[in-house]
Amino acid sequence: MKTIGKLLLDVSAVENIIKAGETKKIGSGLSTAKVISAARGEGIKAILTAIDTYEGVAGSLIVGHDGLVIASTVGQGWDKDMLGALSTALLSTSNLATKKLEIGKLRQMVMLTEVSPGDKRTTILTDVEVGILAVFLEKVDLDKIDGLLETIQKTIHGG
């Protein structure tokens, strides 16, 4: 699908789709269609850039609930499409569990993992209006997680 999409769409086609969506010329009758304006797209990218300034953050992305990446700051060598799809799967499956347990809607989850002895990583998944914010940390000091969670909340909700 990814390769086919690259063959079928060029930059001007994407820009035309965004402009048509902003003027409500397309997508108005589609209940699942979500077109993000160019200005909003820049705002989303600014959110990721602000979060990425926090110590230990290796990259972040926002992925729609459909698993498609909306914006990303992850570097080369990272498969952002796979990260987006897996982030969606993790949060939605965990959210299903919280609903079954009748403890409410899952808003955020923090995963602490160990790749090898001494190589610990952290992933934070947060449900946001347009999808899921995924923040990836390498070599993080666990004492600073609360500060990052606060930074994420302030960045998303203002403050």
PDB file of C-alpha atoms in Angstrom:
ATOM      1  CA  MET A   1       0.000   0.000   0.000  1.00  0.00           C
ATOM      2  CA  LYS A   2       2.790   2.388   0.946  1.00  0.00           C
ATOM      3  CA  THR A   3       4.607   1.858  -2.372  1.00  0.00           C
ATOM      4  CA  ILE A   4       1.387   2.081  -4.380  1.00  0.00           C
ATOM      5  CA  GLY A   5       0.515   5.329  -2.612  1.00  0.00           C
ATOM      6  CA  LYS A   6       3.885   6.817  -3.521  1.00  0.00           C
ATOM      7  CA  LEU A   7       3.342   5.882  -7.149  1.00  0.00           C
ATOM      8  CA  LEU A   8      -0.161   7.325  -7.310  1.00  0.00           C
ATOM      9  CA  LEU A   9       0.286  10.585  -5.410  1.00  0.00           C
ATOM     10  CA  ASP A  10       2.789  13.343  -5.805  1.00  0.00           C
ATOM     11  CA  VAL A  11       3.225  16.426  -3.632  1.00  0.00           C
ATOM     12  CA  SER A  12       0.864  18.606  -5.677  1.00  0.00           C
ATOM     13  CA  ALA A  13      -1.866  15.938  -5.480  1.00  0.00           C
ATOM     14  CA  VAL A  14      -1.568  15.870  -1.683  1.00  0.00           C
ATOM     15  CA  GLU A  15      -1.663  19.681  -1.537  1.00  0.00           C
ATOM     16  CA  ASN A  16      -4.814  19.667  -3.696  1.00  0.00           C
ATOM     17  CA  ILE A  17      -6.453  17.130  -1.382  1.00  0.00           C
ATOM     18  CA  ILE A  18      -5.644  19.288   1.665  1.00  0.00           C
ATOM     19  CA  LYS A  19      -6.974  22.443  -0.021  1.00  0.00           C
ATOM     20  CA  ALA A  20     -10.171  20.656  -1.084  1.00  0.00           C
ATOM     21  CA  GLY A  21     -10.611  19.349   2.458  1.00  0.00           C
ATOM     22  CA  GLU A  22     -10.134  22.823   3.933  1.00  0.00           C
ATOM     23  CA  THR A  23     -12.831  24.226   1.646  1.00  0.00           C
ATOM     24  CA  LYS A  24     -15.105  21.214   2.334  1.00  0.00           C
ATOM     25  CA  LYS A  25     -15.147  20.267  -1.369  1.00  0.00           C
ATOM     26  CA  ILE A  26     -14.271  16.664  -0.582  1.00  0.00           C
ATOM     27  CA  GLY A  27     -14.842  14.425   2.382  1.00  0.00           C
ATOM     28  CA  SER A  28     -17.988  16.185   3.595  1.00  0.00           C
ATOM     29  CA  GLY A  29     -20.160  13.112   3.082  1.00  0.00           C
ATOM     30  CA  LEU A  30     -17.664  10.618   4.456  1.00  0.00           C
ATOM     31  CA  SER A  31     -18.108   9.903   8.141  1.00  0.00           C
ATOM     32  CA  THR A  32     -14.611   8.451   8.531  1.00  0.00           C
ATOM     33  CA  ALA A  33     -12.736  10.963   6.376  1.00  0.00           C
ATOM     34  CA  LYS A  34     -10.419  13.249   8.289  1.00  0.00           C
ATOM     35  CA  VAL A  35      -8.586  15.983   6.431  1.00  0.00           C
ATOM     36  CA  ILE A  36      -6.199  18.074   8.482  1.00  0.00           C
ATOM     37  CA  SER A  37      -5.550  21.615   7.311  1.00  0.00           C
ATOM     38  CA  ALA A  38      -2.030  22.670   6.419  1.00  0.00           C
ATOM     39  CA  ALA A  39      -2.030  25.119   9.356  1.00  0.00           C
ATOM     40  CA  ARG A  40      -3.126  22.416  11.776  1.00  0.00           C
ATOM     41  CA  GLY A  41      -0.483  20.107  10.353  1.00  0.00           C
ATOM     42  CA  GLU A  42       2.167  22.712  11.129  1.00  0.00           C
ATOM     43  CA  GLY A  43       0.735  23.059  14.642  1.00  0.00           C
ATOM     44  CA  ILE A  44       0.982  19.308  15.151  1.00  0.00           C
ATOM     45  CA  LYS A  45       4.592  19.321  13.948  1.00  0.00           C
ATOM     46  CA  ALA A  46       5.334  22.171  16.403  1.00  0.00           C
ATOM     47  CA  ILE A  47       3.915  20.053  19.258  1.00  0.00           C
ATOM     48  CA  LEU A  48       6.242  17.194  18.368  1.00  0.00           C
ATOM     49  CA  THR A  49       9.224  19.520  18.098  1.00  0.00           C
ATOM     50  CA  ALA A  50       8.466  20.991  21.556  1.00  0.00           C
ATOM     51  CA  ILE A  51       8.217  17.527  23.133  1.00  0.00           C
ATOM     52  CA  ASP A  52      11.424  16.414  21.419  1.00  0.00           C
ATOM     53  CA  THR A  53      13.403  19.092  23.280  1.00  0.00           C
ATOM     54  CA  TYR A  54      12.903  17.158  26.526  1.00  0.00           C
ATOM     55  CA  GLU A  55      16.048  15.321  27.635  1.00  0.00           C
ATOM     56  CA  GLY A  56      16.162  11.704  26.472  1.00  0.00           C
ATOM     57  CA  VAL A  57      13.482  11.961  23.776  1.00  0.00           C
ATOM     58  CA  ALA A  58      14.695  10.219  20.615  1.00  0.00           C
ATOM     59  CA  GLY A  59      11.644  11.070  18.525  1.00  0.00           C
ATOM     60  CA  SER A  60       7.881  11.268  18.497  1.00  0.00           C
ATOM     61  CA  LEU A  61       4.958  10.881  16.167  1.00  0.00           C
ATOM     62  CA  ILE A  62       1.244  11.400  15.957  1.00  0.00           C
ATOM     63  CA  VAL A  63      -0.670   8.583  14.339  1.00  0.00           C
ATOM     64  CA  GLY A  64      -4.356   8.564  13.463  1.00  0.00           C
ATOM     65  CA  HIS A  65      -6.658   5.989  15.035  1.00  0.00           C
ATOM     66  CA  ASP A  66      -6.494   4.231  11.655  1.00  0.00           C
ATOM     67  CA  GLY A  67      -2.759   3.590  12.129  1.00  0.00           C
ATOM     68  CA  LEU A  68      -1.557   6.101   9.516  1.00  0.00           C
ATOM     69  CA  VAL A  69       1.181   8.509  10.596  1.00  0.00           C
ATOM     70  CA  ILE A  70       0.078  12.157  10.578  1.00  0.00           C
ATOM     71  CA  ALA A  71       3.379  13.749  11.656  1.00  0.00           C
ATOM     72  CA  SER A  72       6.725  12.413  12.798  1.00  0.00           C
ATOM     73  CA  THR A  73      10.086  13.551  14.107  1.00  0.00           C
ATOM     74  CA  VAL A  74      11.652  10.086  14.324  1.00  0.00           C
ATOM     75  CA  GLY A  75      15.009   9.918  12.630  1.00  0.00           C
ATOM     76  CA  GLN A  76      16.294   7.907   9.718  1.00  0.00           C
ATOM     77  CA  GLY A  77      16.576   4.236  10.454  1.00  0.00           C
ATOM     78  CA  TRP A  78      13.251   4.212  12.282  1.00  0.00           C
ATOM     79  CA  ASP A  79      10.256   2.717  10.488  1.00  0.00           C
ATOM     80  CA  LYS A  80       7.675   5.365  11.351  1.00  0.00           C
ATOM     81  CA  ASP A  81       4.859   3.469   9.611  1.00  0.00           C
ATOM     82  CA  MET A  82       5.506   0.368  11.714  1.00  0.00           C
ATOM     83  CA  LEU A  83       5.852   2.463  14.885  1.00  0.00           C
ATOM     84  CA  GLY A  84       2.550   4.180  14.121  1.00  0.00           C
ATOM     85  CA  ALA A  85       0.672   0.958  13.453  1.00  0.00           C
ATOM     86  CA  LEU A  86       2.067  -0.743  16.551  1.00  0.00           C
ATOM     87  CA  SER A  87       1.379   2.307  18.741  1.00  0.00           C
ATOM     88  CA  THR A  88      -2.233   2.269  17.578  1.00  0.00           C
ATOM     89  CA  ALA A  89      -2.507  -1.462  18.229  1.00  0.00           C
ATOM     90  CA  LEU A  90      -0.989  -1.189  21.717  1.00  0.00           C
ATOM     91  CA  LEU A  91      -3.151   1.691  22.884  1.00  0.00           C
ATOM     92  CA  SER A  92      -6.384   0.387  21.358  1.00  0.00           C
ATOM     93  CA  THR A  93      -5.889  -3.140  22.747  1.00  0.00           C
ATOM     94  CA  SER A  94      -5.047  -1.774  26.194  1.00  0.00           C
ATOM     95  CA  ASN A  95      -8.053   0.549  25.977  1.00  0.00           C
ATOM     96  CA  LEU A  96     -10.271  -2.439  25.234  1.00  0.00           C
ATOM     97  CA  ALA A  97      -8.925  -4.111  28.377  1.00  0.00           C
ATOM     98  CA  THR A  98      -9.656  -1.054  30.554  1.00  0.00           C
ATOM     99  CA  LYS A  99     -13.204  -0.938  29.198  1.00  0.00           C
ATOM    100  CA  LYS A 100     -13.723  -4.659  29.901  1.00  0.00           C
ATOM    101  CA  LEU A 101     -12.417  -4.109  33.433  1.00  0.00           C
ATOM    102  CA  GLU A 102     -14.811  -1.153  33.725  1.00  0.00           C
ATOM    103  CA  ILE A 103     -12.066   1.204  34.857  1.00  0.00           C
ATOM    104  CA  GLY A 104     -12.668   3.805  32.149  1.00  0.00           C
ATOM    105  CA  LYS A 105     -11.057   4.991  28.938  1.00  0.00           C
ATOM    106  CA  LEU A 106      -7.295   4.703  28.723  1.00  0.00           C
ATOM    107  CA  ARG A 107      -5.812   8.163  28.175  1.00  0.00           C
ATOM    108  CA  GLN A 108      -2.093   7.452  28.479  1.00  0.00           C
ATOM    109  CA  MET A 109       0.288   4.558  29.018  1.00  0.00           C
ATOM    110  CA  VAL A 110       3.985   4.368  29.839  1.00  0.00           C
ATOM    111  CA  MET A 111       6.005   1.321  28.792  1.00  0.00           C
ATOM    112  CA  LEU A 112       9.392   0.675  30.357  1.00  0.00           C
ATOM    113  CA  THR A 113      11.403  -1.877  28.386  1.00  0.00           C
ATOM    114  CA  GLU A 114      14.874  -3.361  28.539  1.00  0.00           C
ATOM    115  CA  VAL A 115      16.557  -4.128  25.217  1.00  0.00           C
ATOM    116  CA  SER A 116      19.603  -5.588  26.973  1.00  0.00           C
ATOM    117  CA  PRO A 117      21.174  -5.187  30.423  1.00  0.00           C
ATOM    118  CA  GLY A 118      21.712  -1.471  30.899  1.00  0.00           C
ATOM    119  CA  ASP A 119      19.831  -0.488  27.715  1.00  0.00           C
ATOM    120  CA  LYS A 120      16.452   0.619  28.988  1.00  0.00           C
ATOM    121  CA  ARG A 121      13.922   2.456  26.854  1.00  0.00           C
ATOM    122  CA  THR A 122      10.617   4.138  27.520  1.00  0.00           C
ATOM    123  CA  THR A 123       7.625   4.660  25.256  1.00  0.00           C
ATOM    124  CA  ILE A 124       4.739   6.948  26.180  1.00  0.00           C
ATOM    125  CA  LEU A 125       1.454   6.642  24.290  1.00  0.00           C
ATOM    126  CA  THR A 126      -1.141   9.370  24.800  1.00  0.00           C
ATOM    127  CA  ASP A 127      -4.628   9.552  23.311  1.00  0.00           C
ATOM    128  CA  VAL A 128      -5.029  12.976  21.678  1.00  0.00           C
ATOM    129  CA  GLU A 129      -7.837  14.521  19.630  1.00  0.00           C
ATOM    130  CA  VAL A 130      -6.518  13.526  16.203  1.00  0.00           C
ATOM    131  CA  GLY A 131      -5.080  10.152  17.191  1.00  0.00           C
ATOM    132  CA  ILE A 132      -2.234   8.904  19.340  1.00  0.00           C
ATOM    133  CA  LEU A 133       0.913  10.742  20.402  1.00  0.00           C
ATOM    134  CA  ALA A 134       3.836   8.325  20.710  1.00  0.00           C
ATOM    135  CA  VAL A 135       7.024   9.542  22.396  1.00  0.00           C
ATOM    136  CA  PHE A 136      10.130   7.346  22.278  1.00  0.00           C
ATOM    137  CA  LEU A 137      12.927   7.758  24.818  1.00  0.00           C
ATOM    138  CA  GLU A 138      16.384   6.225  24.959  1.00  0.00           C
ATOM    139  CA  LYS A 139      18.514   6.073  28.095  1.00  0.00           C
ATOM    140  CA  VAL A 140      15.963   7.881  30.204  1.00  0.00           C
ATOM    141  CA  ASP A 141      16.333   8.731  33.866  1.00  0.00           C
ATOM    142  CA  LEU A 142      13.173   7.349  35.488  1.00  0.00           C
ATOM    143  CA  ASP A 143      13.179  10.245  37.951  1.00  0.00           C
ATOM    144  CA  LYS A 144      12.461  12.559  34.998  1.00  0.00           C
ATOM    145  CA  ILE A 145       9.428  10.675  33.607  1.00  0.00           C
ATOM    146  CA  ASP A 146       6.983  12.759  35.663  1.00  0.00           C
ATOM    147  CA  GLY A 147       8.472  15.925  34.194  1.00  0.00           C
ATOM    148  CA  LEU A 148       8.077  14.589  30.665  1.00  0.00           C
ATOM    149  CA  LEU A 149       4.475  13.525  31.335  1.00  0.00           C
ATOM    150  CA  GLU A 150       3.777  17.039  32.602  1.00  0.00           C
ATOM    151  CA  THR A 151       5.481  18.520  29.516  1.00  0.00           C
ATOM    152  CA  ILE A 152       3.323  16.330  27.253  1.00  0.00           C
ATOM    153  CA  GLN A 153       0.122  17.429  29.012  1.00  0.00           C
ATOM    154  CA  LYS A 154       1.079  21.120  28.894  1.00  0.00           C
ATOM    155  CA  THR A 155       2.063  20.872  25.236  1.00  0.00           C
ATOM    156  CA  ILE A 156      -1.157  19.116  24.252  1.00  0.00           C
ATOM    157  CA  HIS A 157      -3.572  21.131  26.381  1.00  0.00           C
ATOM    158  CA  GLY A 158      -1.649  24.416  26.615  1.00  0.00           C
ATOM    159  CA  GLY A 159      -0.353  25.903  29.772  1.00  0.00           C
TER     160      GLY A 159
END
